[in-house]
Coordinates of C-alpha atoms in Angstrom, one line a residue:
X1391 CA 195.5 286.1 104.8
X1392 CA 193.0 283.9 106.9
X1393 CA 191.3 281.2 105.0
X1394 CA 187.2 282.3 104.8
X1395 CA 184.6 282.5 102.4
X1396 CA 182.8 285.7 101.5
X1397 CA 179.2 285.9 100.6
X1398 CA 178.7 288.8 97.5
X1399 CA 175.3 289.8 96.0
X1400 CA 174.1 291.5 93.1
X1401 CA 172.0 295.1 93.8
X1402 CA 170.7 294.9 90.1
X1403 CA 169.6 291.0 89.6
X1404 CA 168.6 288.2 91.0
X1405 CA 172.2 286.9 91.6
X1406 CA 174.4 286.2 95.0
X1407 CA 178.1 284.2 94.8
X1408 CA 180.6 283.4 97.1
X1409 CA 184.3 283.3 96.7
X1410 CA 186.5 280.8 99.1
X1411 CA 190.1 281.2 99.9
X1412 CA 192.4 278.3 101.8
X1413 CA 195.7 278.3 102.8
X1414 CA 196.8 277.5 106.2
X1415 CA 193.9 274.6 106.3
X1416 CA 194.8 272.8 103.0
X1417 CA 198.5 273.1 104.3
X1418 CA 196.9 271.4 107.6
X1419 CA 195.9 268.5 105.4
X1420 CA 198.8 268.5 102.9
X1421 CA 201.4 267.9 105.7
X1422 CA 199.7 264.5 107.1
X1423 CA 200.2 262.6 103.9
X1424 CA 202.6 262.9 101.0
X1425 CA 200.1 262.8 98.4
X1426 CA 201.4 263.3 94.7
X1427 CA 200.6 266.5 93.1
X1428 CA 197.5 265.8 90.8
X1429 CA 195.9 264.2 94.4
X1430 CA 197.0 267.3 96.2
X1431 CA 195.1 269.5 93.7
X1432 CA 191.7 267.6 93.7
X1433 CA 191.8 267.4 97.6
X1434 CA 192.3 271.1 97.5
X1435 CA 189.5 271.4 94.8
X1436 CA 187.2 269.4 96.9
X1437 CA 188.4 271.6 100.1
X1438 CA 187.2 275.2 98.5
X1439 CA 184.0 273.0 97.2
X1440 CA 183.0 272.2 101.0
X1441 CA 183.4 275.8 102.1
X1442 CA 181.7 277.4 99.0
X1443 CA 178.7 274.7 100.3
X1444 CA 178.6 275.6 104.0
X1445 CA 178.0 278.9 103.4
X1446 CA 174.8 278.4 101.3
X1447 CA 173.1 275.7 104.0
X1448 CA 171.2 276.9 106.7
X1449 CA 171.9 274.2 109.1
X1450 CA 173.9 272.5 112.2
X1451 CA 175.9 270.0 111.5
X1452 CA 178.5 268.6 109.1
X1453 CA 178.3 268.5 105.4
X1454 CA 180.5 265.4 103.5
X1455 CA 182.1 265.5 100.3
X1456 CA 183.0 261.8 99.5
X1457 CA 184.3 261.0 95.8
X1458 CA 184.7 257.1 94.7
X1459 CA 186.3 255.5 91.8
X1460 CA 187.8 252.6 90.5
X1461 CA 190.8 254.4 89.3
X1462 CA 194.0 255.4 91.0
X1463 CA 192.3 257.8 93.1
X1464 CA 189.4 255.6 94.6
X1465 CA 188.6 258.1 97.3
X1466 CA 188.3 261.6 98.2
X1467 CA 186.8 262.6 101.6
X1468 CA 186.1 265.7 102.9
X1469 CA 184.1 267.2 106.1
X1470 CA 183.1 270.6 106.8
X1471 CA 181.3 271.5 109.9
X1472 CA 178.6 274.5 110.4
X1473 CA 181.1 276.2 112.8
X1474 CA 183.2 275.4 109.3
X1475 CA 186.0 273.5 110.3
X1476 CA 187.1 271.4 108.1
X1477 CA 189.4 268.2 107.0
X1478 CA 190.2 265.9 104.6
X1479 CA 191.6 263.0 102.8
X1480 CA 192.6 261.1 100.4
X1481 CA 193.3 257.5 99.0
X1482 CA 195.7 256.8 95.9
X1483 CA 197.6 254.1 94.2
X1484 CA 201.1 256.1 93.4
X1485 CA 202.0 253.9 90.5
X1486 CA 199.1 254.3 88.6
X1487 CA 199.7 258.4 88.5
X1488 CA 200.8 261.0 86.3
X1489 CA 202.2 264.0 86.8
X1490 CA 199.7 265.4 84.5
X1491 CA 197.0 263.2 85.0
X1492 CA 193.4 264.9 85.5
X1493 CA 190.0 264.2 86.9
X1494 CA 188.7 261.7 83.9
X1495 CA 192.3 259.5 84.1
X1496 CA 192.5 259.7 88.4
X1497 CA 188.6 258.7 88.8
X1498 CA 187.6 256.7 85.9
X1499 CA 184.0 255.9 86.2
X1500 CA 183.6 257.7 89.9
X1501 CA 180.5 259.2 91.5
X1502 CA 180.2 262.2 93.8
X1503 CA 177.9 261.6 97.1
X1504 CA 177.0 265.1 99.1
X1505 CA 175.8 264.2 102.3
X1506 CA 173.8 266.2 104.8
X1507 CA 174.1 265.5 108.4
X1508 CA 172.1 267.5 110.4
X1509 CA 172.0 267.7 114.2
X1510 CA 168.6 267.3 113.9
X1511 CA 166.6 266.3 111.0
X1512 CA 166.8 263.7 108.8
X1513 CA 170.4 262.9 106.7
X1514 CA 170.1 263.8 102.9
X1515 CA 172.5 262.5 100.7
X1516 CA 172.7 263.7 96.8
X1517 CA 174.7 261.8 94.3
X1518 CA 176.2 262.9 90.8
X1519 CA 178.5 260.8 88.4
X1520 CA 182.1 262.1 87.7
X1521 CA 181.8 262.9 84.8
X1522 CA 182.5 267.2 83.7
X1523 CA 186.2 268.6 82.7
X1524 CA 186.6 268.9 86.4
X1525 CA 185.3 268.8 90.3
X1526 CA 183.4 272.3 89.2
X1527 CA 181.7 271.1 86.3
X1528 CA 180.4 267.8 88.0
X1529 CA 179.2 270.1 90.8
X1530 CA 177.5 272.4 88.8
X1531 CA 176.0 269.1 87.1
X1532 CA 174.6 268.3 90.4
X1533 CA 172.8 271.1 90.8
X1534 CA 171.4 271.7 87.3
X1535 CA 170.0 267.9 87.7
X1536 CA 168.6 268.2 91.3
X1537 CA 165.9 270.9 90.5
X1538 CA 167.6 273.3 93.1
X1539 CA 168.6 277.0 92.1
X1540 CA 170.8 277.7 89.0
X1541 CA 174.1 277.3 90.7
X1542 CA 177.5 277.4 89.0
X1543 CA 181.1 276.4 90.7
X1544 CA 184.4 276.8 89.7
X1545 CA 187.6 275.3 91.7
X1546 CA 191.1 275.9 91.8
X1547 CA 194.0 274.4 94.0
X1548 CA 197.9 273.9 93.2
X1549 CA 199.0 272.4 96.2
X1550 CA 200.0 275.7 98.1
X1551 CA 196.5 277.3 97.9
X1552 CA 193.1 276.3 96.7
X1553 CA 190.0 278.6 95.9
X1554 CA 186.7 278.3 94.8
X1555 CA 184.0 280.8 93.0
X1556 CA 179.8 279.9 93.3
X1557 CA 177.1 281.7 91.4
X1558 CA 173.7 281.2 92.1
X1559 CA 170.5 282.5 90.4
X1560 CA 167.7 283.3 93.1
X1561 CA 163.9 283.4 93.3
X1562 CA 162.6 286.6 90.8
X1563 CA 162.5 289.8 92.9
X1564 CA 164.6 292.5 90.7
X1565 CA 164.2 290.5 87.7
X1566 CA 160.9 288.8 86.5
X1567 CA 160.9 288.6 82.9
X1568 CA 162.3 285.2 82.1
X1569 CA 164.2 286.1 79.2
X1570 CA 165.8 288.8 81.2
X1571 CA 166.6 287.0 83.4
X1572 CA 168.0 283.9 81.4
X1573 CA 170.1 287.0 79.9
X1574 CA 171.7 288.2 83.6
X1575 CA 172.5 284.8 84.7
X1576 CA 174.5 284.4 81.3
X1577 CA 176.2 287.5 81.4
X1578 CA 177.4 287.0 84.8
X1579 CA 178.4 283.5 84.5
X1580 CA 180.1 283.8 81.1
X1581 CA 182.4 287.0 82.5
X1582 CA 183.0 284.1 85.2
X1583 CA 184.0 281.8 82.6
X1584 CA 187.0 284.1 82.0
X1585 CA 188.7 284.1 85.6
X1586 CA 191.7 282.0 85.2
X1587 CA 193.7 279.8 87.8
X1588 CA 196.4 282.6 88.7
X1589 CA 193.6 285.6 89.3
X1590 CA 191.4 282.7 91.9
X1591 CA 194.7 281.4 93.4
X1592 CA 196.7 284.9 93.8
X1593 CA 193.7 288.1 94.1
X1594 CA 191.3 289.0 96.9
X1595 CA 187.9 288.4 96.7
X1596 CA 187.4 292.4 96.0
X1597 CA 190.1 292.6 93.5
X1598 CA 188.6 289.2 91.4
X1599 CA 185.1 290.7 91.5
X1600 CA 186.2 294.2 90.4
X1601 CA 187.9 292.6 87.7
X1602 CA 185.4 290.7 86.6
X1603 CA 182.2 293.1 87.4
X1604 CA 183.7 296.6 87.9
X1605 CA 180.4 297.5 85.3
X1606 CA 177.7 295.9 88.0
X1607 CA 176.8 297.1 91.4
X1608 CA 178.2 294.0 93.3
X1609 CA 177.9 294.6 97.3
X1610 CA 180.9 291.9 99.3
X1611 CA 180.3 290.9 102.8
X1612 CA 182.2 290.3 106.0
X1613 CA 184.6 287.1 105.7
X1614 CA 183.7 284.0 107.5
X1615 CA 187.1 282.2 109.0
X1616 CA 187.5 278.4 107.8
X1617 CA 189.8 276.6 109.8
X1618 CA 191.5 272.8 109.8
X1619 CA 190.2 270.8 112.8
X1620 CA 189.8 267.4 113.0
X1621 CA 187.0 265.4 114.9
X1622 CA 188.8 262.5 116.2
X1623 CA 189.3 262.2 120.1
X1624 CA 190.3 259.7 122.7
X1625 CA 186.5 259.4 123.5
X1626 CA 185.8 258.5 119.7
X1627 CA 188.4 255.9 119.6
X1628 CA 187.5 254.4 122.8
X1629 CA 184.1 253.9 121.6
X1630 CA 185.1 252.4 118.5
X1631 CA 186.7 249.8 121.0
X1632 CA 183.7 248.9 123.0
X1633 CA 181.8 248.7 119.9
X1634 CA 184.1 245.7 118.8
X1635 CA 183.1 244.1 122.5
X1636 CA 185.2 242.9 125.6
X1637 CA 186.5 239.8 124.0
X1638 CA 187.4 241.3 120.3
X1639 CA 189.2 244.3 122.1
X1640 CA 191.6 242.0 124.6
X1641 CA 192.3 239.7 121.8
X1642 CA 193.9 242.3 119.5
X1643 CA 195.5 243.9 122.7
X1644 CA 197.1 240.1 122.8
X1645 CA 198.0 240.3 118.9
X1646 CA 199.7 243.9 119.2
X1647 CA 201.5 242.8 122.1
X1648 CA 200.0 245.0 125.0
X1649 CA 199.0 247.9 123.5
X1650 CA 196.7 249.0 121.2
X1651 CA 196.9 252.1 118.8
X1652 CA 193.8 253.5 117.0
X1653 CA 194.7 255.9 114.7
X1654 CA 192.9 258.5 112.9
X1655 CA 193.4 258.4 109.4
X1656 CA 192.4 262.6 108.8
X1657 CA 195.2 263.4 111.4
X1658 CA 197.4 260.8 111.6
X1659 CA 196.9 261.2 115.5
X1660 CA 197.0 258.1 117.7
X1661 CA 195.5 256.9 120.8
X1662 CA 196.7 254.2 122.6
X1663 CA 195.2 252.2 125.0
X1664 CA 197.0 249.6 126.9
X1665 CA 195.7 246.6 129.4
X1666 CA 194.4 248.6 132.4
X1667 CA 192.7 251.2 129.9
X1668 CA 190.9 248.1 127.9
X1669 CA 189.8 247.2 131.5
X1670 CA 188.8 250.6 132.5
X1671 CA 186.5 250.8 129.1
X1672 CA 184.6 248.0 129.8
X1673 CA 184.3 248.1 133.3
X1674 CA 182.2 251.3 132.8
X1675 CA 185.2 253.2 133.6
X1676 CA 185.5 255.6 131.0
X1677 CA 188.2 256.6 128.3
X1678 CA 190.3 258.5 130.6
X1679 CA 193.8 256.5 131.2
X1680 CA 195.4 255.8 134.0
X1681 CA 198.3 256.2 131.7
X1682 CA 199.8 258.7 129.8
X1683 CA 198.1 258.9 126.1
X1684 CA 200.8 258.8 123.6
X1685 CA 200.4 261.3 120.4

């Protein structure tokens, strides 16, 4: 089964969802750091977040999930792309964490940024406090407090797989009493309510919606693939060399004793760059080396 998110709709109210599935992309990101389980889980969490997201923005570019705290967790990062590739990371203190330690004891007084990076346009960034039962509640916070469409999420992950669920109510067409409609988006949303760990982490997205909505006329879409890639390249390092400047750059070449290593921290990739390359770079040469790049 290939990670993707499929879009679902309602034919009978004013309703559309998407389910998310990963696997071989949280495996991606699992298998550059050792992170301890409860870390593991809310990386995966955030994950399925992030593709859930990039299916309801209309836009080119790269949406960022970026969680801070003061606790033993202090950050968790994730990017997702409008061609939706995606990866992540993580920051702990090991010592500080439990085997059962959840959201409130890893992130202890931490905030949620979504950020919007368009091609074009203008960056939007939105910004909720950490503070539901879990990632699903604070996202769900977000969007009850930022005037957008009723949207509810729920998030699953346990280390091997990580899954996600989004309702959102849309603008009245089938549905125009209010109280009706108040009624449908609680019905829906409180059958939901009901879908435990096991049935998001181990069912199709047909088999999950049946389940839950075998009385409704629900119509499921064509999956969309979500797949780990990371960004970083020996063009992005290099320019993260010139933007130190000339002198900066051949002093720590001198402190690491001929060759420099910039590494990426999604990855774990490095490129290294030696005397002739440093030379190259600012000699308008490029960041092609004369010498082998070393991975």
């Amino acid at each position: 089964m290939f990670d993707h998110t499929q879009r679902f709709i309602f034919d009978d109210t004013d309703v559309r969802g998407e389910i998310a599935t990963l696997e071989e992309s949280y495996q991606h990101v699992l298998a550059k750091h050792p992170y301890p389980e409860p870390v593991a889980q809310l990386l995966g969490e955030l994950m399925a977040a992030a593709a859930l997201l990039i299916g309801t923005l209309k836009f080119d570019g790269l949406l960022i999930l970026q969680a801070r705290s003061s606790g033993a967790v202090p950050l968790l990062m994730v990017e997702c792309s409008s061609l939706r590739e995606i990866r992540a990371i993580a920051r702990y203190d090991a010592e500080r964490i439990a085997a059962d330690a959840d959201l409130a004891r890893l992130m202890p007084d931490g905030v949620l940024a979504m950020t919007i990076d368009p091609l074009k346009g203008q960056r939007y960034q939105g910004i909720v406090p950490l503070d539901g039962v879990d990632l699903g509640a604070c996202l769900s916070s977000y969007f009850a407090n930022s005037e957008q469409l009723p949207t509810r999420v729920w998030l699953r992950a346990d280390g091997r797989r990580a899954a996600g669920l989004l309702l959102q109510q849309l603008p009245p067409d089938r549905i125009h009493d209010a109280e009706e409609r108040s009624a449908s988006w609680q019905h829906v949303t409180t059958l939901a309510d009901t879908l435990s760990a096991e049935e998001m982490l181990g069912l199709d997205a047909e088999t999950q919606l049946h389940r839950l909505y075998h009385e409704e006329q629900v119509r499921l879409f064509e999956p969309h693939p979500i797949e780990f890639r990371c960004s970083c390249s020996r063009e992005r390092s290099a320019n993260a060399l010139i933007s130190l400047g000339r002198e900066d750059a051949e002093q720590l070449l001198l402190e690491q004793g001929g060759s420099l290593s910039v590494d990426c921290q999604f990855c774990n990739q490095s490129q290294v760059f030696d005397a002739a390359d440093i030379a190259q770079l600012f000699s308008g040469g490029g960041s092609q080396a004369p010498s082998d790049t070393r991975h």
